[in-house]
C-alpha cells in the first residue's frame, strides 16, 4: 500500500479545491490501495522542502466546504522547475517521494504546471521510482491543449457574464453615459473576454478585444467614438494581454521619470478621455473573477469532482505521465467523454481562441456560443453563516 | 382618484428597484384611490421634461424581476435642482404634475435627492397643488440622517464582506504575498469599508482607513510595513474618500504634464512599492458593490419592499414632506420600527460613522458589529437562465 500526495499549482480557480475534494473522496473508496492522503504545501515546493500535510487529519465538515472555498487550500506556487531533469531538485523530490512511501502524485494546474508534472514522470521512470504522476487540468484562461476546456474556466466565464450584465444595467441608467472599459484576465488567450458574448444584445459589450488579434490604436479610438455616438455610452471588453503599443507621449511617469504602466483598461480610458473628451470608467475584475465562489457553474463543479475522482482511478490503474482531458461529444445535449492525454503533448502548449470562434470585433460566432453555453449551466447553493459564504479552515498538520 | 409617479435618483443600489416593486404592489391594492402608476424617466428630469412612462403597461413577469434587477430601471440622474424654489423649473414640474393629475410623488434616493424631495413638497404647498410627496431612503453609503440605516447599504456591505473574504483566501495561498489595497465606495462616510470588520480574523482586513479620520501618510506606510512583516501579505481596506495629501513628487503626469490622479488604492500601491519595495495589488470594487445582485441581503430586500408599500400607505393617509425611516428597537433579536421624519431634517444632512462604532485602525467596535450583523442576514434565490441572472426588461411606454 502506498500513500498519495496532491499538489495545487499556479493561479487558483473557484473549483480548484473541488478537484481536490473529488480526489480525497475517491482515495477513501480504496483503503486497501491508498494509505495516507498528503497535501504538498505551496505547490511542488512542499515536495522539494519536505513540507507535507496530512489531509486525513482535517474534519469532514471542512472537507465538504472545499466545494465553495476560494484560493488554493494547500497553498500554491508560480515556481518553474529547471529544464534539465538531472538538476538536483528533481532527485530531492524523488527522495522525499520515496521517504514518504508515495505511490501517487496528483498535480492540479495549468500549462506551466503540466511541464513540471511531465518532468516528474520522466525522472521517476529514469530513476526507477515506482510512482504514478497524473495531471488534473485547471486554468481560468482555458488555454490548456488537448482538452475541450479546462476546469475553472466555466465558472470564471459565468462571473464575467453576470458581472458585465449587472455593470451594463448600471451604466445604462444615466442620461449622460460613460465609456466603460472592462479588463478581463487572459495574457495570451481571450477566452474569458469572449465569454461576455453570451449576453443578450442589450447588455453585451459593444466591442471585444482579444490578445489573439492585432490591436490597432487608431481604429480602437474610432470604434469607441462610433459606439458612443450610437448608444450614448459604451461597454468595451478587453483582455489584459492585448498588445497595446504604449505611446511614450502618453505614458504615465512618476517623479523619478519611471514609467508607471497601470492596467490596460486604465491606460485606454486615459486615451479615450484625451482624444475624444468622453467620460470613462475603467473596471478591472482582478482576483474576483477567479476567487468569487458565487457564480460557480454547476457543470464546472460536477466536472471538477469527477476529474479528481478519475485522476485517482487512473493512477490506480497504473497510468502515469498523463493528464485527464475532456472531449466534446455533443453540445446540445451537452455530453463529454473523459480521456487521457500524454503530458508531452500538453506541457507548455497553448490553446488560443480559434478564428472560427470569432466573427468580428463586435461578436463571436455561433460555434463559440454553442461551445460555451453548456459550460455555464446550473447554480450551486453556497452555505452561508451570518451573511458570509463559508470557507474551509484547515489545521495543516505536518507530516513528520 | 389621482395618479402616482415614482422617481429613482442618484446612484443605483441592488434593491432600488425592489422599493419600486413594493410601491407598485401596494398601489395596486388601492384601485379606488390610485389610478395610473407612472415612472419619471431619469429621475426628476422626467417630471421636468414631461417624460413619464406607464408602468401598468409592463408585464407581470418583468415586475417580478425588479427584485433582482441592478441599475435604476426608470433611469436616474445626478442633477441638483436650484436652491430657490421660485426658480421656473419648480413651476414646470408642478404644471406637469397637474397636467397628469398626479396626487402622489415618491422619490427614492439619498441626501441630495431628499433635498429635491423637500423642495417639491414646499412648492406644492405654496402653489396649493394637492400632491403628497414622500421620500424613500436609499444609498449604499448609509449616510442618510434620521434613520438607523438606508436601503441598499446592507446588500453592498454583504458584497464587500463576501468579496474581501474570497480575495483574502486567494491572497493567502502564495508563499510570497502582496499588499492588497482595496478601495471601497464612500466619499465622506466609511460605513461600507467598516463592514469588512464582520469578517473572521483570518480574512478580515489588517487595516481600515475611513474618511471620518485623518489620514497620516507616514503612519500609513509604517502600518503597512508592520503588517507585511507580521503576516507576509496584507489586506488593507480604504474608503475612496480618505483624505490623501497627494505628493506632487509622486503624482502621475501625462505627456502634457497634466496630473493623472488614479484611484486612491492605485496611488497608495505605487507609494508602497516605491517606499517599501513590496509587491502590491490594488482592487477597486467599482460599480459592482452597488450593482451585483448576487449578495443582496434578504433583510434588505424585505425592508425595501415594505418601505415601498409604506410610502404608498403614508401618502394615502395624507402625509407629505416626509421620508420613511427605520428606528432600531433591538439588535438581538433584530427588530425595527418604521416611522416618518420631516424632510427638512434630512435634506443635505449626513450621517457618518460615529466614534463609538470605531475601536482603532484595525477594528471597529462590538457596537458596530451588533449594528451590522442583523442587516446582512439571509440570502435571496436569483432566477437564472442559461447561467445568467435574469433582469427585468421594460417596454417604456410613454405617457402622452
Tab-separated table of N, CA and C in Angstrom, chain B residues 14-147:
chain	number	residue	atom	x	y	z
B	14	UNK	N	-28.578	47.656	-5.180
B	14	UNK	CA	-29.126	46.387	-5.668
B	14	UNK	C	-30.581	46.202	-5.251
B	15	UNK	N	-31.120	47.086	-4.404
B	15	UNK	CA	-32.547	46.965	-4.064
B	15	UNK	C	-33.353	48.197	-4.464
B	16	UNK	N	-32.799	49.073	-5.277
B	16	UNK	CA	-33.558	50.288	-5.613
B	16	UNK	C	-34.824	49.923	-6.389
B	17	UNK	N	-34.741	48.922	-7.245
B	17	UNK	CA	-35.937	48.514	-7.987
B	17	UNK	C	-36.896	47.685	-7.128
B	18	UNK	N	-36.378	47.205	-6.002
B	18	UNK	CA	-37.204	46.436	-5.071
B	18	UNK	C	-38.177	47.350	-4.331
B	19	UNK	N	-37.733	48.555	-3.975
B	19	UNK	CA	-38.658	49.523	-3.357
B	19	UNK	C	-39.757	49.890	-4.340
B	20	UNK	N	-39.368	50.069	-5.598
B	20	UNK	CA	-40.361	50.362	-6.640
B	20	UNK	C	-41.377	49.219	-6.723
B	21	UNK	N	-40.869	47.990	-6.665
B	21	UNK	CA	-41.725	46.801	-6.675
B	21	UNK	C	-42.764	46.884	-5.554
B	22	UNK	N	-42.298	47.205	-4.353
B	22	UNK	CA	-43.212	47.315	-3.202
B	22	UNK	C	-44.269	48.384	-3.423
B	23	UNK	N	-43.849	49.517	-3.977
B	23	UNK	CA	-44.789	50.622	-4.209
B	23	UNK	C	-45.837	50.238	-5.254
B	24	UNK	N	-45.397	49.548	-6.306
B	24	UNK	CA	-46.341	49.113	-7.349
B	24	UNK	C	-47.380	48.160	-6.755
B	25	UNK	N	-46.873	47.168	-5.997
B	25	UNK	CA	-47.770	46.178	-5.406
B	25	UNK	C	-48.808	46.843	-4.490
B	26	UNK	N	-48.334	47.786	-3.675
B	26	UNK	CA	-49.251	48.435	-2.736
B	26	UNK	C	-50.255	49.316	-3.481
B	27	UNK	N	-49.780	50.031	-4.485
B	27	UNK	CA	-50.678	50.912	-5.247
B	27	UNK	C	-51.811	50.109	-5.868
B	28	UNK	N	-51.465	48.898	-6.330
B	28	UNK	CA	-52.498	48.067	-6.961
B	28	UNK	C	-53.517	47.523	-5.963
B	29	UNK	N	-53.179	47.625	-4.683
B	29	UNK	CA	-54.153	47.218	-3.649
B	29	UNK	C	-55.155	48.338	-3.362
B	30	UNK	N	-54.951	49.494	-3.993
B	30	UNK	CA	-55.834	50.648	-3.751
B	30	UNK	C	-56.377	51.204	-5.061
B	31	UNK	N	-57.084	50.364	-5.833
B	31	UNK	CA	-57.533	50.801	-7.164
B	31	UNK	C	-58.543	51.951	-7.122
B	32	UNK	N	-59.174	52.143	-5.967
B	32	UNK	CA	-60.151	53.233	-5.890
B	32	UNK	C	-59.483	54.575	-5.601
B	33	UNK	N	-58.253	54.514	-5.138
B	33	UNK	CA	-57.597	55.769	-4.754
B	33	UNK	C	-56.458	56.152	-5.699
B	34	UNK	N	-55.775	55.128	-6.243
B	34	UNK	CA	-54.652	55.394	-7.140
B	34	UNK	C	-54.982	54.887	-8.536
B	35	UNK	N	-54.900	55.775	-9.504
B	35	UNK	CA	-55.225	55.403	-10.880
B	35	UNK	C	-54.005	54.845	-11.593
B	36	UNK	N	-53.375	55.654	-12.407
B	36	UNK	CA	-52.209	55.188	-13.157
B	36	UNK	C	-50.938	55.235	-12.312
B	37	UNK	N	-50.053	54.300	-12.614
B	37	UNK	CA	-48.752	54.254	-11.939
B	37	UNK	C	-47.693	54.672	-12.961
B	38	UNK	N	-47.170	55.861	-12.784
B	38	UNK	CA	-46.194	56.384	-13.732
B	38	UNK	C	-44.774	56.283	-13.179
B	39	UNK	N	-43.819	56.201	-14.074
B	39	UNK	CA	-42.412	56.316	-13.705
B	39	UNK	C	-41.848	57.558	-14.371
B	40	UNK	N	-41.058	58.314	-13.637
B	40	UNK	CA	-40.407	59.504	-14.199
B	40	UNK	C	-39.062	59.066	-14.776
B	41	UNK	N	-38.844	59.343	-16.061
B	41	UNK	CA	-37.633	58.849	-16.727
B	41	UNK	C	-36.422	59.725	-16.363
B	42	UNK	N	-35.344	59.062	-15.911
B	42	UNK	CA	-34.127	59.770	-15.477
B	42	UNK	C	-34.406	60.720	-14.324
B	43	UNK	N	-34.898	60.152	-13.255
B	43	UNK	CA	-35.105	60.925	-12.031
B	43	UNK	C	-36.069	62.067	-12.250
B	44	UNK	N	-35.816	63.166	-11.581
B	44	UNK	CA	-36.746	64.299	-11.638
B	44	UNK	C	-36.787	64.918	-13.045
B	45	UNK	N	-35.814	64.579	-13.872
B	45	UNK	CA	-35.801	65.144	-15.233
B	45	UNK	C	-37.039	64.757	-16.024
B	46	UNK	N	-37.560	63.584	-15.733
B	46	UNK	CA	-38.779	63.149	-16.411
B	46	UNK	C	-39.958	64.061	-16.077
B	47	UNK	N	-39.996	64.500	-14.828
B	47	UNK	CA	-41.089	65.399	-14.420
B	47	UNK	C	-40.897	66.801	-14.988
B	48	UNK	N	-39.646	67.165	-15.195
B	48	UNK	CA	-39.361	68.488	-15.778
B	48	UNK	C	-39.690	68.485	-17.275
B	49	UNK	N	-39.221	67.435	-17.955
B	49	UNK	CA	-39.341	67.384	-19.420
B	49	UNK	C	-40.614	66.673	-19.896
B	50	UNK	N	-41.477	66.329	-18.960
B	50	UNK	CA	-42.709	65.604	-19.290
B	50	UNK	C	-42.406	64.279	-19.989
B	51	UNK	N	-41.494	63.549	-19.419
B	51	UNK	CA	-41.193	62.214	-19.939
B	51	UNK	C	-41.533	61.187	-18.859
B	52	UNK	N	-42.751	60.705	-18.938
B	52	UNK	CA	-43.220	59.707	-17.981
B	52	UNK	C	-43.531	58.427	-18.734
B	53	UNK	N	-43.390	57.286	-18.044
B	53	UNK	CA	-43.829	56.025	-18.641
B	53	UNK	C	-44.968	55.447	-17.809
B	54	UNK	N	-45.765	54.612	-18.457
B	54	UNK	CA	-46.904	53.988	-17.797
B	54	UNK	C	-46.488	52.591	-17.334
B	55	UNK	N	-46.231	52.453	-16.042
B	55	UNK	CA	-45.714	51.188	-15.505
B	55	UNK	C	-46.748	50.069	-15.623
B	56	UNK	N	-48.026	50.420	-15.678
B	56	UNK	CA	-49.052	49.378	-15.806
B	56	UNK	C	-49.012	48.671	-17.156
B	57	UNK	N	-48.266	49.213	-18.111
B	57	UNK	CA	-48.121	48.552	-19.411
B	57	UNK	C	-47.062	47.445	-19.372
B	58	UNK	N	-46.310	47.356	-18.271
B	58	UNK	CA	-45.245	46.348	-18.202
B	58	UNK	C	-45.825	44.989	-17.791
B	59	UNK	N	-45.223	43.922	-18.302
B	59	UNK	CA	-45.689	42.570	-17.979
B	59	UNK	C	-45.400	42.222	-16.516
B	60	UNK	N	-46.282	41.414	-15.951
B	60	UNK	CA	-46.127	40.997	-14.557
B	60	UNK	C	-44.785	40.308	-14.314
B	61	UNK	N	-44.368	39.511	-15.288
B	61	UNK	CA	-43.107	38.775	-15.129
B	61	UNK	C	-41.932	39.741	-14.968
B	62	UNK	N	-41.984	40.854	-15.704
B	62	UNK	CA	-40.912	41.835	-15.610
B	62	UNK	C	-40.968	42.584	-14.275
B	63	UNK	N	-42.179	42.815	-13.790
B	63	UNK	CA	-42.319	43.459	-12.473
B	63	UNK	C	-41.691	42.563	-11.400
B	64	UNK	N	-41.927	41.258	-11.510
B	64	UNK	CA	-41.339	40.326	-10.523
B	64	UNK	C	-39.809	40.370	-10.583
B	65	UNK	N	-39.274	40.517	-11.780
B	65	UNK	CA	-37.810	40.535	-11.931
B	65	UNK	C	-37.167	41.808	-11.372
B	66	UNK	N	-37.992	42.816	-11.045
B	66	UNK	CA	-37.427	44.021	-10.412
B	66	UNK	C	-36.664	43.653	-9.149
B	67	UNK	N	-37.079	42.550	-8.507
B	67	UNK	CA	-36.457	42.119	-7.248
B	67	UNK	C	-34.988	41.745	-7.427
B	68	UNK	N	-34.539	41.528	-8.635
B	68	UNK	CA	-33.137	41.131	-8.832
B	68	UNK	C	-32.479	41.904	-9.980
B	69	UNK	N	-33.027	43.086	-10.293
B	69	UNK	CA	-32.509	43.858	-11.419
B	69	UNK	C	-31.616	45.008	-10.951
B	70	UNK	N	-30.336	44.991	-11.366
B	70	UNK	CA	-29.430	46.086	-10.990
B	70	UNK	C	-29.753	47.360	-11.772
B	71	UNK	N	-29.086	48.441	-11.405
B	71	UNK	CA	-29.335	49.718	-12.058
B	71	UNK	C	-30.681	50.266	-11.618
B	72	UNK	N	-31.030	51.434	-12.119
B	72	UNK	CA	-32.331	52.033	-11.832
B	72	UNK	C	-33.174	51.845	-13.079
B	73	UNK	N	-34.210	51.006	-12.964
B	73	UNK	CA	-34.983	50.611	-14.145
B	73	UNK	C	-35.623	51.823	-14.832
B	74	UNK	N	-35.940	52.868	-14.073
B	74	UNK	CA	-36.593	54.048	-14.667
B	74	UNK	C	-35.573	55.049	-15.200
B	75	UNK	N	-34.287	54.759	-14.985
B	75	UNK	CA	-33.263	55.757	-15.298
B	75	UNK	C	-33.072	56.659	-14.094
B	76	UNK	N	-31.905	57.275	-13.994
B	76	UNK	CA	-31.618	58.107	-12.824
B	76	UNK	C	-30.924	59.390	-13.259
B	77	UNK	N	-30.656	60.244	-12.295
B	77	UNK	CA	-29.966	61.496	-12.608
B	77	UNK	C	-29.147	61.929	-11.400
B	78	UNK	N	-28.124	62.726	-11.665
B	78	UNK	CA	-27.391	63.352	-10.564
B	78	UNK	C	-27.658	64.863	-10.539
B	79	UNK	N	-28.612	65.294	-11.357
B	79	UNK	CA	-28.908	66.729	-11.440
B	79	UNK	C	-29.461	67.256	-10.123
B	80	UNK	N	-28.864	68.344	-9.643
B	80	UNK	CA	-29.385	69.009	-8.447
B	80	UNK	C	-30.236	70.187	-8.878
B	81	UNK	N	-31.402	70.319	-8.303
B	81	UNK	CA	-32.272	71.442	-8.662
B	81	UNK	C	-31.791	72.711	-7.948
B	82	UNK	N	-32.159	73.865	-8.500
B	82	UNK	CA	-31.722	75.139	-7.900
B	82	UNK	C	-32.202	75.266	-6.455
B	83	UNK	N	-31.479	76.064	-5.660
B	83	UNK	CA	-31.857	76.259	-4.257
B	83	UNK	C	-33.168	77.022	-4.125
B	84	UNK	N	-33.366	77.954	-5.029
B	84	UNK	CA	-34.527	78.840	-4.948
B	84	UNK	C	-35.774	78.122	-5.473
B	85	UNK	N	-36.737	77.907	-4.607
B	85	UNK	CA	-37.918	77.153	-5.049
B	85	UNK	C	-38.813	77.994	-5.962
B	86	UNK	N	-38.455	79.249	-6.169
B	86	UNK	CA	-39.209	80.054	-7.128
B	86	UNK	C	-38.576	80.025	-8.511
B	87	UNK	N	-37.527	79.240	-8.654
B	87	UNK	CA	-36.940	79.021	-9.976
B	87	UNK	C	-38.016	78.394	-10.878
B	88	UNK	N	-38.063	78.807	-12.160
B	88	UNK	CA	-39.127	78.311	-13.064
B	88	UNK	C	-39.187	76.790	-13.183
B	89	UNK	N	-38.062	76.092	-12.883
B	89	UNK	CA	-38.081	74.643	-13.037
B	89	UNK	C	-39.117	74.010	-12.108
B	90	UNK	N	-39.313	74.607	-10.942
B	90	UNK	CA	-40.268	74.031	-9.992
B	90	UNK	C	-41.714	74.205	-10.477
B	91	UNK	N	-42.010	75.368	-11.057
B	91	UNK	CA	-43.385	75.551	-11.543
B	91	UNK	C	-43.630	74.661	-12.759
B	92	UNK	N	-42.557	74.401	-13.520
B	92	UNK	CA	-42.685	73.477	-14.651
B	92	UNK	C	-43.054	72.081	-14.154
B	93	UNK	N	-42.378	71.642	-13.100
B	93	UNK	CA	-42.680	70.331	-12.501
B	93	UNK	C	-44.131	70.297	-12.022
B	94	UNK	N	-44.531	71.350	-11.328
B	94	UNK	CA	-45.897	71.379	-10.782
B	94	UNK	C	-46.926	71.386	-11.907
B	95	UNK	N	-46.581	72.045	-12.988
B	95	UNK	CA	-47.509	72.076	-14.121
B	95	UNK	C	-47.667	70.682	-14.730
B	96	UNK	N	-46.576	69.934	-14.812
B	96	UNK	CA	-46.681	68.558	-15.320
B	96	UNK	C	-47.416	67.648	-14.335
B	97	UNK	N	-47.234	67.914	-13.063
B	97	UNK	CA	-47.953	67.135	-12.040
B	97	UNK	C	-49.456	67.367	-12.174
B	98	UNK	N	-49.815	68.609	-12.386
B	98	UNK	CA	-51.231	68.940	-12.566
B	98	UNK	C	-51.762	68.353	-13.877
B	99	UNK	N	-50.985	68.532	-14.932
B	99	UNK	CA	-51.382	68.036	-16.252
B	99	UNK	C	-51.735	66.545	-16.218
B	100	UNK	N	-50.926	65.773	-15.474
B	100	UNK	CA	-51.142	64.320	-15.453
B	100	UNK	C	-51.974	63.880	-14.246
B	101	UNK	N	-52.592	64.832	-13.560
B	101	UNK	CA	-53.470	64.534	-12.433
B	101	UNK	C	-52.758	63.656	-11.387
B	102	UNK	N	-51.529	64.051	-11.092
B	102	UNK	CA	-50.726	63.269	-10.142
B	102	UNK	C	-50.993	63.751	-8.719
B	103	UNK	N	-51.330	62.812	-7.869
B	103	UNK	CA	-51.605	63.145	-6.477
B	103	UNK	C	-50.547	62.633	-5.522
B	104	UNK	N	-49.664	61.771	-6.048
B	104	UNK	CA	-48.675	61.124	-5.171
B	104	UNK	C	-47.327	61.049	-5.900
B	105	UNK	N	-46.314	61.612	-5.268
B	105	UNK	CA	-44.959	61.562	-5.835
B	105	UNK	C	-44.057	60.832	-4.840
B	106	UNK	N	-43.400	59.790	-5.329
B	106	UNK	CA	-42.472	59.034	-4.489
B	106	UNK	C	-41.058	59.233	-5.018
B	107	UNK	N	-40.172	59.662	-4.122
B	107	UNK	CA	-38.812	59.991	-4.545
B	107	UNK	C	-37.844	59.085	-3.798
B	108	UNK	N	-37.182	58.206	-4.561
B	108	UNK	CA	-36.303	57.200	-3.982
B	108	UNK	C	-34.854	57.633	-4.198
B	109	UNK	N	-34.185	58.023	-3.098
B	109	UNK	CA	-32.810	58.475	-3.278
B	109	UNK	C	-32.098	58.731	-1.971
B	110	UNK	N	-30.942	59.413	-2.064
B	110	UNK	CA	-30.098	59.703	-0.916
B	110	UNK	C	-30.200	61.164	-0.499
B	111	UNK	N	-29.115	61.689	0.059
B	111	UNK	CA	-29.130	63.032	0.637
B	111	UNK	C	-29.568	64.111	-0.349
B	112	UNK	N	-28.883	64.187	-1.481
B	112	UNK	CA	-29.204	65.235	-2.450
B	112	UNK	C	-30.645	65.109	-2.919
B	113	UNK	N	-31.047	63.862	-3.133
B	113	UNK	CA	-32.395	63.616	-3.625
B	113	UNK	C	-33.446	64.079	-2.629
B	114	UNK	N	-33.169	63.857	-1.345
B	114	UNK	CA	-34.141	64.255	-0.327
B	114	UNK	C	-34.283	65.776	-0.277
B	115	UNK	N	-33.249	66.468	-0.688
B	115	UNK	CA	-33.335	67.923	-0.802
B	115	UNK	C	-34.335	68.297	-1.901
B	116	UNK	N	-34.222	67.648	-3.048
B	116	UNK	CA	-35.180	67.857	-4.145
B	116	UNK	C	-36.594	67.532	-3.677
B	117	UNK	N	-36.714	66.415	-2.998
B	117	UNK	CA	-37.998	65.934	-2.491
B	117	UNK	C	-38.619	66.976	-1.552
B	118	UNK	N	-37.787	67.511	-0.672
B	118	UNK	CA	-38.223	68.529	0.293
B	118	UNK	C	-38.756	69.758	-0.441
B	119	UNK	N	-38.000	70.188	-1.449
B	119	UNK	CA	-38.383	71.410	-2.165
B	119	UNK	C	-39.689	71.217	-2.951
B	120	UNK	N	-39.844	70.006	-3.492
B	120	UNK	CA	-41.103	69.732	-4.202
B	120	UNK	C	-42.287	69.844	-3.242
B	121	UNK	N	-42.106	69.356	-2.023
B	121	UNK	CA	-43.209	69.421	-1.058
B	121	UNK	C	-43.496	70.878	-0.670
B	122	UNK	N	-42.441	71.687	-0.572
B	122	UNK	CA	-42.618	73.103	-0.209
B	122	UNK	C	-43.367	73.870	-1.295
B	123	UNK	N	-42.910	73.701	-2.543
B	123	UNK	CA	-43.510	74.491	-3.619
B	123	UNK	C	-44.953	74.039	-3.882
B	124	UNK	N	-45.198	72.730	-3.666
B	124	UNK	CA	-46.570	72.239	-3.849
B	124	UNK	C	-47.501	72.944	-2.864
B	125	UNK	N	-47.057	73.014	-1.616
B	125	UNK	CA	-47.868	73.702	-0.595
B	125	UNK	C	-48.081	75.165	-0.978
B	126	UNK	N	-46.988	75.811	-1.383
B	126	UNK	CA	-47.066	77.240	-1.679
B	126	UNK	C	-48.019	77.520	-2.833
B	127	UNK	N	-47.973	76.629	-3.834
B	127	UNK	CA	-48.834	76.835	-5.003
B	127	UNK	C	-50.219	76.215	-4.831
B	128	UNK	N	-50.416	75.559	-3.708
B	128	UNK	CA	-51.722	74.939	-3.463
B	128	UNK	C	-52.011	73.746	-4.359
B	129	UNK	N	-50.933	73.079	-4.821
B	129	UNK	CA	-51.122	71.870	-5.631
B	129	UNK	C	-51.345	70.691	-4.681
B	130	UNK	N	-52.399	69.951	-4.895
B	130	UNK	CA	-52.748	68.860	-3.977
B	130	UNK	C	-51.965	67.603	-4.337
B	131	UNK	N	-50.758	67.530	-3.866
B	131	UNK	CA	-49.922	66.368	-4.149
B	131	UNK	C	-49.122	66.009	-2.895
B	132	UNK	N	-49.063	64.723	-2.614
B	132	UNK	CA	-48.294	64.240	-1.466
B	132	UNK	C	-46.920	63.798	-1.948
B	133	UNK	N	-45.883	64.259	-1.284
B	133	UNK	CA	-44.506	63.934	-1.698
B	133	UNK	C	-43.824	63.155	-0.580
B	134	UNK	N	-43.424	61.932	-0.905
B	134	UNK	CA	-42.850	61.041	0.122
B	134	UNK	C	-41.462	60.569	-0.311
B	135	UNK	N	-40.504	60.621	0.604
B	135	UNK	CA	-39.144	60.148	0.330
B	135	UNK	C	-38.969	58.689	0.719
B	136	UNK	N	-38.279	57.947	-0.135
B	136	UNK	CA	-37.937	56.550	0.142
B	136	UNK	C	-36.407	56.487	0.258
B	137	UNK	N	-35.884	56.110	1.432
B	137	UNK	CA	-34.436	56.207	1.664
B	137	UNK	C	-33.653	55.160	0.877
B	138	UNK	N	-32.559	55.595	0.293
B	138	UNK	CA	-31.711	54.691	-0.477
B	138	UNK	C	-30.322	55.265	-0.587
B	139	UNK	N	-29.335	54.549	-0.166
B	139	UNK	CA	-27.949	54.853	-0.506
B	139	UNK	C	-27.038	53.790	0.061
B	140	UNK	N	-26.162	53.248	-0.775
B	140	UNK	CA	-25.216	52.270	-0.249
B	140	UNK	C	-24.251	52.932	0.724
B	141	UNK	N	-24.148	54.274	0.659
B	141	UNK	CA	-23.228	54.979	1.558
B	141	UNK	C	-23.728	55.008	2.997
B	142	UNK	N	-25.024	54.739	3.203
B	142	UNK	CA	-25.618	54.676	4.549
B	142	UNK	C	-25.489	55.990	5.311
B	143	UNK	N	-25.450	57.114	4.602
B	143	UNK	CA	-25.192	58.385	5.283
B	143	UNK	C	-26.427	59.283	5.399
B	144	UNK	N	-27.622	58.691	5.244
B	144	UNK	CA	-28.844	59.476	5.447
B	144	UNK	C	-29.087	59.693	6.941
B	145	UNK	N	-29.483	60.930	7.279
B	145	UNK	CA	-29.770	61.260	8.671
B	145	UNK	C	-31.147	60.729	9.072
B	146	UNK	N	-31.403	60.687	10.367
B	146	UNK	CA	-32.729	60.386	10.947
B	146	UNK	C	-33.192	58.945	10.757
B	147	UNK	N	-32.314	58.053	10.271
B	147	UNK	CA	-32.737	56.669	10.095
B	147	UNK	C	-31.605	55.742	10.534
